[in-house]
Amino acid sequence: MRRSFYILILAGILIVVIINLPGSTTARVSTFLRDAMLPLARPMAHVLTLGQGLFLDESQTANNVQLLSEIAQLRLELRQAQALEQENRALRQMLGLSAHIDRRLIAAEIIVRDVNAWWQTARLNKGLADGIALDMAVITPEGLAGRIIRISRNTSDVLFLVDPACRISARLTRLDACGIVRGQGMSWRGQASCRMDFISKAVQIMPGDEVITSGLGGMYPPGLVIGHVENVRLDHSGLYQSADIVPTSNFRSLDLMFVVSRDEGPQDAKAEAE
Amino acid sequence: MVVALLVGAVVQQALPGLTLLGQAKAPIVLCVVLYYAFHRSLALMVLAAIAGGVLCDSLEALPMGYSAAVFSVLGIVAWFYRDVVFSARGVTHMVFGLLAGVGLTIGLYGLLLIGGESLREAAWSWIAFKAIGTALLGMILAPIIFTVLERLDRLTGNIVMEPSS
């Protein structure tokens, strides 16, 4: 009995020590274990997706990845071109202030869905070694999916935009009105939803209006599609409007995602001449 | 024990959550800890709980030590009660799996709230669904995992076979 008591005391002390370890130590332990488990996790993920990874032709898979990557890249460039055109119109009196920003897309496969049961997250098979960094935006060919919240050498975790912990500065394309998009989680039927808050009461929002990232804060590039307005109402304070947003990305059937790097190209030639 | 914990943690991480039941995940590592609570010494069970908890926290991106704390508490409770229940019966395993599933959800949620993690302002219904889901999965998985680990222990000679009369 005494031995059991000492074991329990020792266990309690050990657990308290583990919980109070410095963040850098726990991060090192976590990243080491995650990278060590990756060789087991990858085949497990393939088996659990009904053996797709076991039976699909490798060249066909690679071709699909390349095509999806090109689609995502082209859509991103189109969105950026539209955003730049709007910005150019607004800044036509100023010279050389708009910088052409090149964004590189890093394709990554989802190896673990629902990393844990508390946040809407997924794990990608790319990490620091592939040029991914914390807080980089993650997109699908349909639009914004989330951002990188945790990273190791060979893996990274995405926090989906539908998670309530994810907040994005957004803009209604048609009205140029800004607000904050916050995830509302998944319903029990598996339907993802978001809500856009702090929208000015003065704007007339219609169902179907497109919501994109505003670029404010610098975390998410501007012009990434978040979703469309489903319905609108006045918030509980009566000072602002709130809109329910249906995200364009389908979070339950994602296999491939693209991390948007923060590489920047050279400034405009006019700016350099100035 | 190491193999059981490693494989259990990887499988638990890889299996998606049940969307209909609050994204409940299969409590495989917890069932491994319960097995050790029922069939092995306290020291070994505590070791399994802490090692399994650290592994789960690393793979599932939870704050380090939370799962270890909850696994240890649930394992200790199971260890204390193993002599007053029919610990070899499947029904007992199912009941303990069910209760441990509820305990795991509530324990982790409590720790995450106390720790001030950026957890959603979760509706009680979502937590209740999650607890029910984890309990159901624990109830289903516990007898299976117990049987598998028992077979594994017999294979490796950790359990001495009783001589046939």
XYZ file of C-alpha atoms in Angstrom:
439
model
C 0.000 0.000 0.000
C 2.833 2.339 0.900
C 4.571 1.488 -2.371
C 1.421 2.362 -4.290
C 1.237 5.665 -2.452
C 4.801 6.564 -3.409
C 4.138 5.589 -7.029
C 1.078 7.844 -7.122
C 3.022 10.741 -5.608
C 5.820 10.265 -8.102
C 3.343 10.081 -10.977
C 1.654 13.273 -9.828
C 4.971 15.107 -9.601
C 6.001 13.857 -13.045
C 2.733 15.001 -14.614
C 2.970 18.439 -13.009
C 6.548 18.741 -14.289
C 5.506 17.737 -17.816
C 2.630 20.230 -17.846
C 4.918 23.020 -16.666
C 7.785 22.320 -19.037
C 8.846 25.376 -21.067
C 7.136 25.752 -24.414
C 10.390 25.347 -26.329
C 11.045 21.951 -24.736
C 7.549 20.631 -25.359
C 7.675 21.954 -28.926
C 10.942 20.076 -29.505
C 9.506 16.860 -28.066
C 6.295 17.242 -30.083
C 8.048 17.913 -33.381
C 10.453 15.043 -32.818
C 7.629 12.589 -32.117
C 5.515 13.832 -35.017
C 8.375 13.519 -37.484
C 9.278 10.110 -36.042
C 5.700 8.875 -36.466
C 5.385 10.193 -40.032
C 6.561 6.927 -41.692
C 3.735 5.142 -39.836
C 1.133 7.866 -40.283
C 1.452 8.146 -44.075
C 0.597 4.514 -44.988
C -2.089 4.567 -42.300
C -3.689 7.585 -43.976
C -3.578 5.831 -47.357
C -5.151 2.686 -45.941
C -7.892 4.642 -44.221
C -8.805 6.469 -47.443
C -10.051 3.132 -48.729
C -6.707 2.106 -50.168
C -6.570 4.871 -52.736
C -2.851 5.237 -52.208
C -2.295 1.528 -52.686
C -4.047 1.082 -55.984
C -3.926 4.375 -57.891
C -1.442 4.696 -60.687
C 1.502 6.798 -59.456
C 1.847 8.748 -62.707
C -1.890 9.499 -62.800
C -1.756 10.742 -59.227
C 1.228 12.941 -60.008
C -0.555 14.296 -63.079
C -3.651 15.113 -61.021
C -1.551 16.874 -58.409
C 0.154 18.949 -61.088
C -3.143 19.894 -62.732
C -4.754 20.839 -59.424
C -1.686 22.852 -58.544
C -1.914 24.740 -61.845
C -5.628 25.405 -61.335
C -5.033 26.744 -57.832
C -2.128 28.886 -59.055
C -4.154 30.349 -61.925
C -7.139 31.124 -59.742
C -4.899 32.772 -57.188
C -3.250 34.899 -59.883
C -6.654 35.843 -61.271
C -7.858 36.917 -57.832
C -4.715 38.914 -57.247
C -5.022 40.559 -60.654
C -8.608 41.593 -59.839
C -7.533 42.916 -56.444
C -4.648 44.833 -58.018
C -6.956 46.331 -60.633
C -9.253 47.645 -57.906
C -6.320 48.927 -55.914
C -4.856 50.566 -59.028
C -8.106 52.396 -59.712
C -8.178 53.717 -56.150
C -4.484 54.705 -56.193
C -4.313 56.167 -59.720
C -3.144 59.569 -58.390
C -0.147 58.048 -56.640
C 2.871 56.638 -58.405
C 4.744 53.463 -57.815
C 3.052 52.379 -54.614
C 1.610 49.036 -55.746
C 4.211 46.258 -55.571
C 3.789 43.165 -57.667
C 3.796 40.311 -55.227
C 4.726 36.873 -56.430
C 3.241 34.071 -54.392
C 4.613 30.577 -54.643
C 2.259 27.688 -53.926
C 3.541 24.657 -52.064
C 1.353 21.608 -52.682
C 0.839 19.322 -49.695
C -1.240 16.248 -49.002
C -3.396 15.816 -45.949
C -2.071 12.876 -43.951
C -4.251 13.255 -40.878
C -7.721 14.751 -40.669
C -9.091 15.856 -37.306
C -5.654 15.946 -35.710
C -7.468 16.253 -32.404
C -11.103 16.353 -31.401
C -11.122 19.952 -30.171
C -10.090 22.093 -33.124
C -10.828 21.842 -36.842
C -7.360 20.936 -38.014
C -5.524 18.711 -40.447
C -1.903 17.646 -40.810
C 0.032 18.138 -44.035
C 3.001 16.127 -45.257
C 5.181 19.209 -45.765
C 6.982 21.323 -43.174
C 9.976 23.541 -42.517
C 12.155 21.548 -44.903
C 9.774 22.429 -47.772
C 9.725 26.166 -47.121
C 6.552 26.311 -45.054
C 6.428 28.700 -42.111
C 3.981 29.502 -39.321
C 0.867 31.561 -40.174
C 1.147 30.982 -43.912
C -2.227 30.908 -45.624
C -3.481 27.577 -46.949
C -5.808 27.414 -49.933
C -7.613 24.909 -52.115
C -8.569 25.409 -55.779
C -11.934 26.680 -54.450
C -10.597 29.244 -52.016
C -9.101 29.887 -48.605
C -8.896 26.886 -46.265
C -6.998 28.163 -43.230
C -3.519 28.869 -41.944
C -0.502 27.012 -40.601
C -0.555 26.965 -36.797
C 2.019 24.333 -35.972
C 5.038 23.104 -37.835
C 7.821 20.576 -37.661
C 10.555 19.680 -40.075
C 8.373 17.403 -42.210
C 4.793 18.145 -41.198
C 2.582 21.119 -40.533
C -0.871 21.554 -39.007
C -3.573 23.637 -40.667
C -6.249 25.381 -38.621
C -9.314 25.514 -40.860
C -11.106 28.792 -41.205
C -14.304 27.170 -39.911
C -12.736 26.727 -36.474
C -13.866 29.420 -34.012
C -10.231 30.035 -33.100
C -9.609 31.261 -36.657
C -10.411 34.925 -37.376
C -9.824 36.578 -40.704
C -10.059 40.188 -41.823
C -12.417 40.045 -44.791
C -14.178 42.189 -47.353
C -17.404 41.916 -49.302
C -16.326 42.155 -52.935
C -19.418 43.865 -54.307
C -19.735 46.437 -51.540
C -16.114 46.870 -50.464
C -17.283 46.631 -46.851
C -14.944 45.096 -44.285
C -15.564 42.805 -41.348
C -14.108 39.899 -39.391
C -14.873 36.326 -40.428
C -14.911 33.805 -37.626
C -15.453 30.072 -37.897
C -18.549 28.500 -36.401
C -17.335 24.917 -36.505
C -19.047 21.972 -38.108
C -22.673 21.207 -37.524
C -23.670 17.733 -36.467
C -24.491 17.066 -40.131
C -20.932 17.907 -41.096
C -21.780 21.306 -42.587
C -19.060 23.930 -42.186
C -20.006 27.540 -41.585
C -18.519 30.910 -40.720
C -19.880 34.243 -39.615
C -18.781 37.706 -40.669
C -19.173 40.274 -37.927
C -18.752 44.032 -37.527
C -20.100 44.871 -40.974
C -21.338 48.417 -41.301
C -25.097 48.812 -41.025
C -25.028 51.221 -43.951
C -24.328 48.570 -46.597
C -27.022 46.470 -48.239
C -25.759 42.884 -48.120
C -27.480 40.335 -50.320
C -27.387 36.541 -50.034
C -24.809 35.272 -52.490
C -22.398 38.181 -52.033
C -18.817 37.002 -52.253
C -16.473 37.363 -49.262
C -12.719 37.596 -49.796
C -9.698 38.267 -47.601
C -8.929 41.963 -47.221
C -5.189 41.547 -46.696
C -5.306 43.726 -43.568
C -2.975 42.500 -40.848
C -0.676 40.850 -43.356
C -1.443 37.272 -42.412
C -3.636 36.378 -45.384
C -2.911 37.671 -48.891
C -5.724 39.884 -50.202
C -8.259 38.572 -52.645
C -8.566 34.954 -51.485
C -12.155 33.726 -51.680
C -13.570 32.754 -48.297
C -17.175 32.020 -49.241
C -20.601 33.468 -49.959
C -23.197 35.154 -47.812
C -26.097 32.914 -46.847
C -28.148 35.246 -44.708
C -27.783 38.569 -42.925
C -29.000 39.972 -39.639
C -28.331 42.735 -37.154
C -25.991 41.664 -34.372
C -27.150 41.641 -30.729
C -25.765 45.149 -30.093
C -27.729 46.605 -33.009
C -24.662 48.546 -34.161
C -23.394 46.212 -36.854
C -24.581 43.581 -39.257
C -23.605 39.912 -39.148
C -23.671 37.559 -42.103
C -23.590 33.770 -42.163
C -20.959 32.633 -44.641
C -20.826 29.337 -46.478
C -17.161 28.580 -47.195
C -16.287 27.646 -50.767
C -13.760 24.983 -49.711
C -15.219 21.569 -48.934
C -13.379 20.614 -45.746
C -14.568 17.033 -45.449
C -13.336 15.875 -48.837
C -9.990 17.632 -49.063
C -6.933 15.572 -49.975
C -4.656 18.214 -51.379
C -3.975 21.746 -50.160
C -1.661 24.556 -51.184
C 0.370 26.664 -48.812
C 0.855 30.237 -50.015
C 4.437 31.305 -49.461
C 5.333 34.882 -48.648
C 7.975 35.325 -51.361
C 7.808 38.804 -52.825
C 8.944 39.903 -56.272
C 10.624 43.223 -57.202
C 8.799 46.561 -56.959
C 7.263 48.293 -60.028
C 9.737 49.800 -62.495
C 8.254 53.292 -61.871
C 8.910 52.979 -58.159
C 12.499 52.046 -58.844
C 12.891 55.000 -61.224
C 11.556 57.350 -58.518
C 3.822 -1.824 -24.131
C 5.896 0.446 -26.377
C 4.561 -1.182 -29.545
C 0.993 -1.062 -28.279
C 1.255 2.621 -27.392
C 2.982 3.615 -30.641
C 0.578 1.738 -32.892
C -2.399 2.816 -30.824
C -1.402 6.489 -30.927
C -0.800 6.457 -34.691
C -4.097 4.677 -35.412
C -5.961 7.009 -33.045
C -4.493 10.017 -34.756
C -5.185 8.704 -38.256
C -8.815 7.770 -37.647
C -11.115 10.731 -38.360
C -13.516 11.924 -35.702
C -17.221 11.121 -35.731
C -18.815 14.301 -37.055
C -22.280 13.300 -35.860
C -21.012 12.880 -32.317
C -19.072 16.059 -31.667
C -15.995 14.877 -33.598
C -15.359 12.181 -31.021
C -12.126 10.284 -31.614
C -11.497 6.639 -30.825
C -9.824 6.446 -27.387
C -7.396 3.685 -28.376
C -4.475 4.727 -26.177
C -6.826 5.121 -23.210
C -8.017 1.534 -23.745
C -4.385 0.393 -23.751
C -3.890 2.188 -20.424
C -7.048 0.557 -19.033
C -5.702 -2.842 -20.076
C -2.564 -2.220 -18.083
C -4.670 -0.995 -15.173
C -6.597 -4.269 -15.160
C -3.767 -6.693 -15.783
C -0.492 -5.187 -14.632
C 1.103 -3.376 -11.731
C 0.369 0.196 -10.781
C 3.854 1.338 -11.756
C 3.576 -0.116 -15.251
C 0.114 1.330 -15.714
C 1.261 4.796 -14.650
C 4.226 4.532 -16.996
C 1.916 3.554 -19.850
C -0.439 6.421 -18.992
C 2.307 9.041 -18.948
C 4.106 7.729 -22.043
C 0.844 7.307 -23.939
C -0.325 10.735 -22.836
C 2.870 12.451 -23.977
C 2.648 10.640 -27.311
C -0.998 11.601 -27.791
C -0.357 15.216 -26.866
C 2.514 15.401 -29.350
C 0.620 13.796 -32.208
C -2.718 15.487 -31.566
C -1.247 18.914 -30.864
C -2.682 19.251 -27.362
C -0.770 21.019 -24.591
C 1.867 18.638 -23.279
C 0.851 16.700 -20.198
C -2.936 17.088 -20.419
C -3.624 13.648 -21.839
C -1.033 12.122 -19.487
C -2.866 13.630 -16.506
C -6.284 12.398 -17.617
C -5.014 8.933 -18.593
C -3.273 8.599 -15.229
C -6.362 9.550 -13.238
C -8.624 7.208 -15.199
C -6.054 4.426 -15.072
C -5.625 4.790 -11.318
C -9.382 4.660 -10.774
C -9.593 1.511 -12.917
C -6.626 -0.005 -11.051
C -8.306 0.606 -7.681
C -11.563 -1.024 -8.803
C -10.113 -3.999 -10.657
C -10.317 -6.272 -7.635
C -14.003 -5.576 -6.969
C -15.249 -6.230 -10.503
C -15.113 -9.193 -12.835
C -11.996 -7.864 -14.540
C -11.758 -10.709 -17.067
C -15.276 -10.271 -18.432
C -15.990 -8.434 -21.681
C -18.945 -6.613 -20.173
C -16.694 -5.128 -17.499
C -14.298 -3.923 -20.181
C -17.181 -2.335 -22.079
C -18.460 -0.538 -18.986
C -15.014 0.758 -18.092
C -14.418 1.796 -21.693
C -17.682 3.710 -21.664
C -17.011 5.454 -18.354
C -13.416 6.206 -19.283
C -14.592 7.766 -22.561
C -16.820 10.179 -20.663
C -14.035 10.888 -18.191
C -11.551 11.545 -20.986
C -13.777 14.114 -22.706
C -14.737 15.944 -19.544
C -11.216 15.787 -18.128
C -9.569 17.144 -21.270
C -12.214 19.834 -21.712
C -11.754 20.924 -18.122
C -7.983 21.112 -18.482
C -8.252 23.005 -21.783
C -10.619 25.534 -20.195
C -8.423 25.976 -17.131
C -5.338 26.260 -19.335
C -6.998 29.088 -21.234
C -6.549 27.462 -24.633
C -8.209 29.110 -27.584
C -11.043 26.668 -27.387
C -14.365 27.521 -28.850
C -17.046 28.757 -26.518
C -18.358 25.259 -26.809
C -22.012 24.606 -26.498
C -22.818 22.119 -23.777
C -24.584 20.044 -26.391
C -21.365 19.732 -28.410
C -19.442 18.585 -25.330
C -22.243 16.185 -24.434
C -22.249 14.737 -27.965
C -18.493 14.389 -27.846
C -18.621 12.653 -24.452
C -21.319 10.275 -25.690
C -19.363 9.561 -28.864
C -16.115 8.904 -27.012
C -17.981 6.737 -24.512
C -19.564 4.653 -27.291
C -16.245 4.236 -29.053
C -14.580 3.311 -25.770
C -17.292 0.785 -25.050
C -16.811 -0.840 -28.464
C -13.027 -0.695 -28.586
C -12.131 -1.686 -25.024
C -13.004 -5.411 -25.334
C -11.311 -5.600 -28.731
C -8.133 -3.926 -27.555
C -8.085 -5.976 -24.375
C -8.329 -9.175 -26.408
C -5.607 -8.081 -28.836
C -3.232 -7.058 -26.069
C -3.889 -10.234 -24.150
C -3.016 -12.251 -27.234
C 0.077 -10.130 -27.714
C 1.115 -10.657 -24.115
C 0.667 -14.422 -24.457
C 2.697 -14.364 -27.670
C 5.546 -12.499 -26.042
C 5.392 -14.587 -22.873
C 4.316 -11.725 -20.613
C 1.370 -13.811 -19.431
C 2.116 -17.254 -18.122
C -0.232 -19.818 -19.590
C -1.982 -21.906 -16.950
C -1.077 -25.582 -17.339
C -3.918 -27.630 -18.710
C -5.201 -30.234 -16.264
